[in-house]
Amino acid sequence: MNYLKCLLISFAVTLLCSCSTTKSSSTMSLLVGTYTDADSEGIYITSFDESEGTFTDPTLAVSTENPSFLAISDDRRFVFAVNESNEGAVSAFAFEGNELTLIKSVSTFGAHPCFIDYQPGLVAVANYSSGNGGLLSVSENGSLSKALSEFQHYGSGANLERQESPHAHFARFSPDGRFLYVIDLGIDQVLAYPISDGKIGPASTALTMEPGDGPRHLDFHPTMDYVYVISELSNTITVAAVDHQSGKFRAMDRISTLPDDFIGESYCADIHISSDGRFVYGSNRGHNSIAIFAVGEDGLLNLQTTEPTKGDWPRNFALSPNEQFLLVANQNSNNVVAFERDKKTGLLNFTGNEITISKPVCLKF
């Protein structure tokens, strides 16, 4: 009888440990970049439960000025943030527990850096107001160098109010690491910079957009040779074929992110594709929605619907690692909200779960 009791106790302990492990493994740290010109003080951290779609109360991870875009190292040890100000900077932080510790800040040699990307040994940055940017090296301890390789854009676009000069809005490494793709909203171009020995070579034009498009971000299809470029000023997504050898894009289609009956001002912000390549999502600021597109076998998009974001001015958004949820940062209403995602249809359903953070603009798991 005592032996049987011991077995039952042992089984119960094992079951409890298993449940505890399962629960903890479903909880992910979420970093939130913000603008600090109101009540925010820097980068915030919350835990998001991927099984329940719930948040913990956010806490301040580190005080830093206008960390409007973030990148995280592959080993999750370091976090890099732009400091979007007139005298732009990039800050590197050590990530441990729920805190970030500053390692080093360096100049971006430009004004208002608004995007940063990471690949082992390098970070890339784009300066919006000065239309320039470049690469910085990352040491093994997460420290940053001064600019290792720089670019400067020139020109203007058709929209005299928003495209009076170049505005580098995005800088991302290609999936194979051979190119740095820089999107310039001010000159309606996606530029491809070849990377060799940690430095960028002369640019070629990967894609010339329609005049006045104001391109902003892009995302690559995970299995097919297609790329999707979202444009802020025209509220469109351009579908293009990718030549990975030359770095060139070939435009195939251009589709609106807004319903046909919408009247008013709206400006696209962010774009992401699901890991199965079946759905593309884009954020509409003004219409305050996430546009949901189904991806065809030919890579072309079909608008399924637009889902209201339960807030004002949806900036960046993120799919949870298990892609069961989509989280949106609503900049002007100061909230981050969670939508449950149907993996079969791509559609979103508001969970009712949200947190309050002043001027959230970037979400990174």
Coordinates of C-alpha atoms in Angstrom, one line a residue:
M1 CA 0.0 0.0 0.0
N2 CA 2.9 2.4 0.9
Y3 CA 4.5 1.5 -2.4
L4 CA 1.3 2.3 -4.4
K5 CA 1.0 5.6 -2.5
C6 CA 4.6 6.5 -3.4
L7 CA 3.9 5.8 -7.1
L8 CA 0.8 8.0 -7.0
I9 CA 2.6 10.9 -5.3
S10 CA 5.5 10.6 -7.8
F11 CA 3.1 10.6 -10.7
A12 CA 1.3 13.7 -9.3
V13 CA 4.6 15.6 -8.8
T14 CA 5.7 14.7 -12.4
L15 CA 2.4 15.9 -13.8
L16 CA 2.6 19.2 -11.9
C17 CA 6.1 19.8 -13.1
S18 CA 5.1 19.0 -16.6
C19 CA 2.2 21.5 -16.4
S20 CA 4.4 24.1 -14.9
T21 CA 7.0 23.7 -17.7
T22 CA 4.3 23.9 -20.4
K23 CA 2.9 27.1 -18.9
S24 CA 6.3 28.8 -18.6
S25 CA 7.3 27.8 -22.1
S26 CA 4.2 29.5 -23.5
T27 CA 5.1 32.8 -21.9
M28 CA 7.3 35.1 -24.0
S29 CA 9.0 38.4 -23.2
L30 CA 7.7 41.3 -25.4
L31 CA 9.7 44.5 -25.7
V32 CA 7.9 47.7 -26.6
G33 CA 9.8 50.6 -28.2
T34 CA 8.2 54.0 -27.7
Y35 CA 8.4 57.8 -28.2
T36 CA 9.4 59.5 -25.0
D37 CA 8.0 63.0 -25.7
A38 CA 5.0 62.3 -23.4
D39 CA 4.8 59.9 -20.5
S40 CA 7.0 57.1 -21.7
E41 CA 10.6 56.8 -20.4
G42 CA 12.1 54.3 -22.9
I43 CA 11.8 50.6 -23.6
Y44 CA 9.1 48.6 -21.7
I45 CA 8.8 44.8 -21.2
T46 CA 5.8 42.6 -20.7
S47 CA 5.2 38.9 -20.6
F48 CA 2.8 37.6 -23.2
D49 CA 1.2 34.2 -22.8
E50 CA 1.0 32.5 -26.2
S51 CA -1.6 29.9 -24.9
E52 CA -4.0 32.5 -23.4
G53 CA -3.3 35.7 -25.3
T54 CA -2.8 37.7 -22.1
F55 CA -0.3 40.3 -21.0
T56 CA 1.4 41.0 -17.7
D57 CA 1.5 44.7 -16.6
P58 CA 4.4 46.4 -18.5
T59 CA 7.4 47.6 -16.6
L60 CA 10.2 49.9 -17.7
A61 CA 13.2 47.9 -18.9
V62 CA 15.5 50.8 -19.5
S63 CA 15.3 54.6 -19.8
T64 CA 16.4 55.8 -23.2
E65 CA 15.3 58.6 -25.6
N66 CA 12.8 57.8 -28.4
P67 CA 13.6 54.1 -28.9
S68 CA 11.2 53.9 -31.9
F69 CA 12.6 50.7 -33.4
L70 CA 14.3 47.7 -31.9
A71 CA 16.4 44.7 -33.1
I72 CA 17.4 41.7 -31.1
S73 CA 20.5 39.5 -31.5
D74 CA 19.9 35.9 -32.6
D75 CA 21.1 34.6 -29.2
R76 CA 18.7 37.0 -27.4
R77 CA 21.6 38.4 -25.3
F78 CA 21.5 41.9 -26.8
V79 CA 18.9 44.5 -27.8
F80 CA 19.7 47.4 -30.2
A81 CA 17.5 50.5 -30.4
V82 CA 17.6 53.6 -32.5
N83 CA 17.3 56.9 -30.6
E84 CA 15.1 58.9 -33.0
S85 CA 16.2 62.5 -32.5
N86 CA 17.9 65.3 -34.4
E87 CA 21.3 63.9 -33.4
G88 CA 20.5 60.3 -34.1
A89 CA 22.1 57.4 -32.2
V90 CA 22.0 53.7 -31.8
S91 CA 22.1 52.1 -28.3
A92 CA 23.2 48.6 -27.5
F93 CA 21.8 46.9 -24.3
A94 CA 22.5 43.7 -22.5
F95 CA 19.3 41.7 -22.0
E96 CA 19.0 39.8 -18.8
G97 CA 15.8 39.0 -16.9
N98 CA 13.4 41.9 -17.3
E99 CA 16.0 44.5 -17.5
L100 CA 18.2 46.1 -20.2
T101 CA 21.7 47.5 -19.3
L102 CA 23.3 50.0 -21.6
I103 CA 26.5 48.8 -23.2
K104 CA 27.2 51.7 -25.6
S105 CA 25.6 54.4 -27.7
V106 CA 27.1 55.6 -31.0
S107 CA 26.1 58.2 -33.5
T108 CA 24.2 57.3 -36.7
F109 CA 25.7 60.4 -38.4
G110 CA 22.2 61.5 -39.4
A111 CA 18.9 62.8 -38.1
H112 CA 15.9 60.8 -36.8
P113 CA 17.0 57.1 -37.3
C114 CA 13.8 55.2 -37.6
F115 CA 14.7 51.6 -38.4
I116 CA 17.4 49.1 -37.4
D117 CA 18.1 45.5 -38.4
Y118 CA 20.6 42.9 -37.1
Q119 CA 22.6 40.1 -38.5
P120 CA 25.5 38.4 -36.7
G121 CA 28.3 41.0 -36.4
L122 CA 26.4 43.9 -37.9
V123 CA 23.5 46.3 -37.5
A124 CA 22.0 48.4 -40.2
V125 CA 20.3 51.7 -39.6
A126 CA 18.2 54.2 -41.7
N127 CA 18.1 57.9 -40.9
Y128 CA 14.7 59.4 -42.0
S129 CA 15.3 63.1 -42.0
S130 CA 18.8 63.1 -43.4
G131 CA 18.2 60.4 -46.0
N132 CA 21.3 58.4 -45.0
G133 CA 22.4 55.5 -42.9
G134 CA 24.8 52.6 -42.9
L135 CA 26.4 49.6 -41.1
L136 CA 27.9 49.4 -37.6
S137 CA 29.9 46.4 -36.4
V138 CA 28.8 44.5 -33.2
S139 CA 31.4 42.9 -31.0
E140 CA 31.0 39.6 -29.1
N141 CA 30.1 41.5 -26.0
G142 CA 27.4 43.5 -27.9
S143 CA 29.3 46.8 -28.1
L144 CA 28.9 48.9 -31.3
S145 CA 31.5 50.5 -33.5
K146 CA 31.2 53.9 -35.1
A147 CA 29.8 53.7 -38.7
L148 CA 31.6 51.0 -40.6
S149 CA 30.1 51.8 -44.0
E150 CA 27.7 54.6 -44.9
F151 CA 25.3 55.6 -47.7
Q152 CA 23.7 58.9 -48.6
H153 CA 20.7 59.4 -50.8
Y154 CA 19.8 62.4 -53.0
G155 CA 16.7 63.6 -54.9
S156 CA 13.0 64.2 -54.2
G157 CA 9.6 62.8 -55.2
A158 CA 6.2 63.8 -56.6
N159 CA 4.7 64.7 -53.2
L160 CA 6.1 68.1 -52.5
E161 CA 5.0 68.1 -48.8
R162 CA 6.4 64.7 -47.9
Q163 CA 9.0 64.0 -50.6
E164 CA 10.9 67.2 -50.7
S165 CA 14.2 65.3 -50.0
P166 CA 15.3 61.7 -49.4
H167 CA 13.9 59.9 -46.4
A168 CA 15.5 56.5 -45.7
H169 CA 12.8 54.7 -43.8
F170 CA 13.9 51.1 -43.8
A171 CA 17.2 49.1 -43.9
R172 CA 17.0 45.3 -43.9
F173 CA 19.5 42.5 -44.7
S174 CA 18.4 40.1 -47.4
P175 CA 17.5 36.6 -46.2
D176 CA 20.9 35.3 -47.5
G177 CA 22.8 38.3 -46.1
R178 CA 24.2 39.3 -49.5
F179 CA 22.4 42.6 -49.8
L180 CA 21.2 45.5 -47.6
Y181 CA 17.8 46.7 -48.9
V182 CA 17.1 50.3 -48.1
I183 CA 13.7 51.8 -48.7
D184 CA 13.6 55.6 -49.3
L185 CA 10.1 57.2 -48.9
G186 CA 11.3 60.5 -50.3
I187 CA 12.6 59.3 -53.7
D188 CA 10.2 56.4 -54.3
Q189 CA 13.0 53.8 -54.5
V190 CA 14.1 50.5 -53.0
L191 CA 17.9 50.4 -53.2
A192 CA 20.1 47.3 -53.0
Y193 CA 23.6 47.6 -51.5
P194 CA 25.8 44.5 -51.9
I195 CA 27.6 43.5 -48.7
S196 CA 31.2 42.2 -48.7
D197 CA 33.5 41.8 -45.7
G198 CA 31.1 43.7 -43.5
K199 CA 30.9 46.7 -45.8
I200 CA 28.4 47.9 -48.4
G201 CA 29.2 48.5 -52.0
P202 CA 27.7 50.9 -54.6
A203 CA 23.9 50.8 -54.7
S204 CA 21.7 49.7 -57.5
T205 CA 18.0 50.4 -57.8
A206 CA 16.2 47.2 -56.8
L207 CA 12.7 48.7 -57.6
T208 CA 11.4 52.1 -58.7
M209 CA 8.0 52.7 -57.2
E210 CA 5.1 54.7 -58.7
P211 CA 5.5 58.4 -58.3
G212 CA 4.2 59.5 -54.9
D213 CA 4.0 56.0 -53.5
G214 CA 6.2 56.8 -50.5
P215 CA 7.4 53.3 -49.9
R216 CA 8.0 52.4 -46.2
H217 CA 8.6 48.7 -45.3
L218 CA 8.9 45.3 -47.0
D219 CA 8.8 41.6 -46.2
F220 CA 10.0 38.6 -48.1
H221 CA 8.0 35.5 -48.9
P222 CA 9.4 32.7 -46.8
T223 CA 9.5 30.0 -49.6
M224 CA 8.9 31.7 -53.0
D225 CA 10.9 34.5 -54.7
Y226 CA 8.5 37.3 -54.0
V227 CA 8.7 40.5 -51.9
Y228 CA 5.9 42.8 -50.7
V229 CA 6.6 46.5 -50.4
I230 CA 4.1 48.6 -48.4
S231 CA 3.8 52.3 -49.3
E232 CA 2.8 54.9 -46.8
L233 CA 1.5 57.7 -49.0
S234 CA -0.5 55.7 -51.6
N235 CA -1.8 53.1 -49.2
T236 CA -0.7 50.2 -51.4
I237 CA 1.3 47.0 -51.4
T238 CA 3.5 46.3 -54.4
V239 CA 4.1 42.7 -55.2
A240 CA 7.5 42.0 -56.9
A241 CA 9.5 39.0 -58.0
V242 CA 13.1 38.8 -56.5
D243 CA 16.3 38.0 -58.4
H244 CA 18.5 36.9 -55.5
Q245 CA 21.7 37.0 -57.6
S246 CA 21.4 40.6 -58.8
G247 CA 19.3 41.9 -55.9
K248 CA 16.7 43.3 -58.4
F249 CA 12.9 43.3 -58.0
R250 CA 10.4 43.1 -60.8
A251 CA 7.0 44.6 -60.0
M252 CA 4.0 42.3 -60.7
D253 CA 1.0 44.0 -59.1
R254 CA 0.0 46.9 -56.8
I255 CA -3.0 46.6 -54.5
S256 CA -4.8 49.0 -52.1
T257 CA -4.8 48.3 -48.4
L258 CA -8.0 50.2 -47.9
P259 CA -11.7 49.3 -48.6
D260 CA -13.1 50.8 -51.8
D261 CA -15.7 52.9 -49.8
F262 CA -13.2 54.5 -47.4
I263 CA -13.1 58.3 -47.5
G264 CA -10.5 60.1 -45.5
E265 CA -6.8 60.2 -44.8
S266 CA -4.8 57.1 -44.0
Y267 CA -1.1 56.2 -44.1
C268 CA 0.3 52.7 -44.2
A269 CA 3.0 51.7 -41.7
D270 CA 4.1 48.1 -41.2
I271 CA 3.9 44.8 -43.1
H272 CA 4.5 41.1 -42.2
I273 CA 3.9 37.8 -43.8
S274 CA 3.0 34.6 -42.0
S275 CA 5.7 31.9 -41.9
D276 CA 3.7 29.6 -44.1
G277 CA 3.6 32.3 -46.7
R278 CA -0.2 32.2 -47.0
F279 CA -1.2 35.6 -45.5
V280 CA 0.2 39.2 -45.6
Y281 CA -0.8 41.8 -43.1
G282 CA -0.4 45.6 -43.3
S283 CA -1.3 48.4 -40.9
N284 CA -3.4 51.4 -41.9
R285 CA -3.0 54.6 -39.8
G286 CA -6.1 56.7 -40.1
H287 CA -8.4 53.9 -41.2
N288 CA -7.0 52.3 -38.0
S289 CA -7.0 48.8 -39.2
I290 CA -4.9 45.7 -40.2
A291 CA -5.4 44.8 -43.9
I292 CA -5.5 41.0 -44.3
F293 CA -4.4 39.5 -47.7
A294 CA -4.4 35.9 -48.9
V295 CA -1.4 35.0 -51.0
G296 CA -2.0 33.1 -54.2
E297 CA 0.2 30.4 -55.7
D298 CA 1.5 33.1 -58.1
G299 CA 2.5 35.3 -55.1
L300 CA -0.3 37.9 -55.9
L301 CA -2.5 39.2 -53.1
N302 CA -6.3 39.2 -52.6
L303 CA -7.7 41.5 -49.9
Q304 CA -9.8 39.4 -47.5
T305 CA -10.9 42.2 -45.0
T306 CA -9.7 45.0 -42.8
E307 CA -9.8 44.4 -39.0
P308 CA -10.2 47.5 -36.7
T309 CA -7.2 47.8 -34.3
K310 CA -9.2 48.9 -31.3
G311 CA -7.0 52.0 -31.1
D312 CA -5.7 55.0 -33.0
W313 CA -2.7 55.1 -35.4
P314 CA -1.5 51.5 -35.5
R315 CA 2.2 51.8 -36.1
N316 CA 4.1 48.5 -36.0
F317 CA 2.7 45.1 -35.2
A318 CA 4.0 41.6 -34.6
L319 CA 3.0 38.0 -34.9
S320 CA 3.6 36.0 -31.8
P321 CA 6.3 33.3 -32.2
N322 CA 3.6 30.5 -32.5
E323 CA 1.6 32.9 -34.9
Q324 CA -1.5 32.2 -32.9
F325 CA -1.8 35.9 -32.1
L326 CA -1.1 39.2 -33.8
L327 CA -0.3 42.2 -31.5
V328 CA -0.7 45.8 -32.6
A329 CA 0.9 49.0 -31.2
N330 CA -1.6 51.9 -31.4
Q331 CA 0.6 55.0 -31.1
N332 CA -2.0 57.7 -30.5
S333 CA -4.3 55.8 -28.1
N334 CA -1.4 54.4 -26.0
N335 CA -2.4 50.8 -26.1
V336 CA -1.0 47.4 -27.3
V337 CA -3.8 45.0 -28.2
A338 CA -3.9 41.2 -28.9
F339 CA -5.8 39.6 -31.7
E340 CA -6.2 35.8 -32.0
R341 CA -5.3 34.6 -35.5
D342 CA -7.0 31.8 -37.4
K343 CA -4.2 30.0 -39.2
K344 CA -6.5 28.6 -41.8
T345 CA -8.2 31.8 -42.9
G346 CA -5.7 34.4 -41.7
L347 CA -8.6 36.3 -40.1
L348 CA -8.2 38.1 -36.7
N349 CA -10.4 38.2 -33.6
F350 CA -10.0 40.7 -30.8
T351 CA -9.2 38.9 -27.6
G352 CA -10.2 41.8 -25.3
N353 CA -6.7 41.8 -23.9
E354 CA -4.6 44.9 -24.0
I355 CA -2.1 47.0 -22.1
T356 CA -1.5 50.7 -21.7
I357 CA 1.9 52.2 -22.7
S358 CA 2.5 55.8 -23.7
K359 CA 3.1 56.1 -27.5
P360 CA 4.0 52.5 -28.3
V361 CA 5.6 52.1 -31.8
C362 CA 7.6 48.9 -32.0
L363 CA 7.0 45.4 -30.8
K364 CA 9.7 42.7 -30.6
F365 CA 9.5 39.2 -29.0

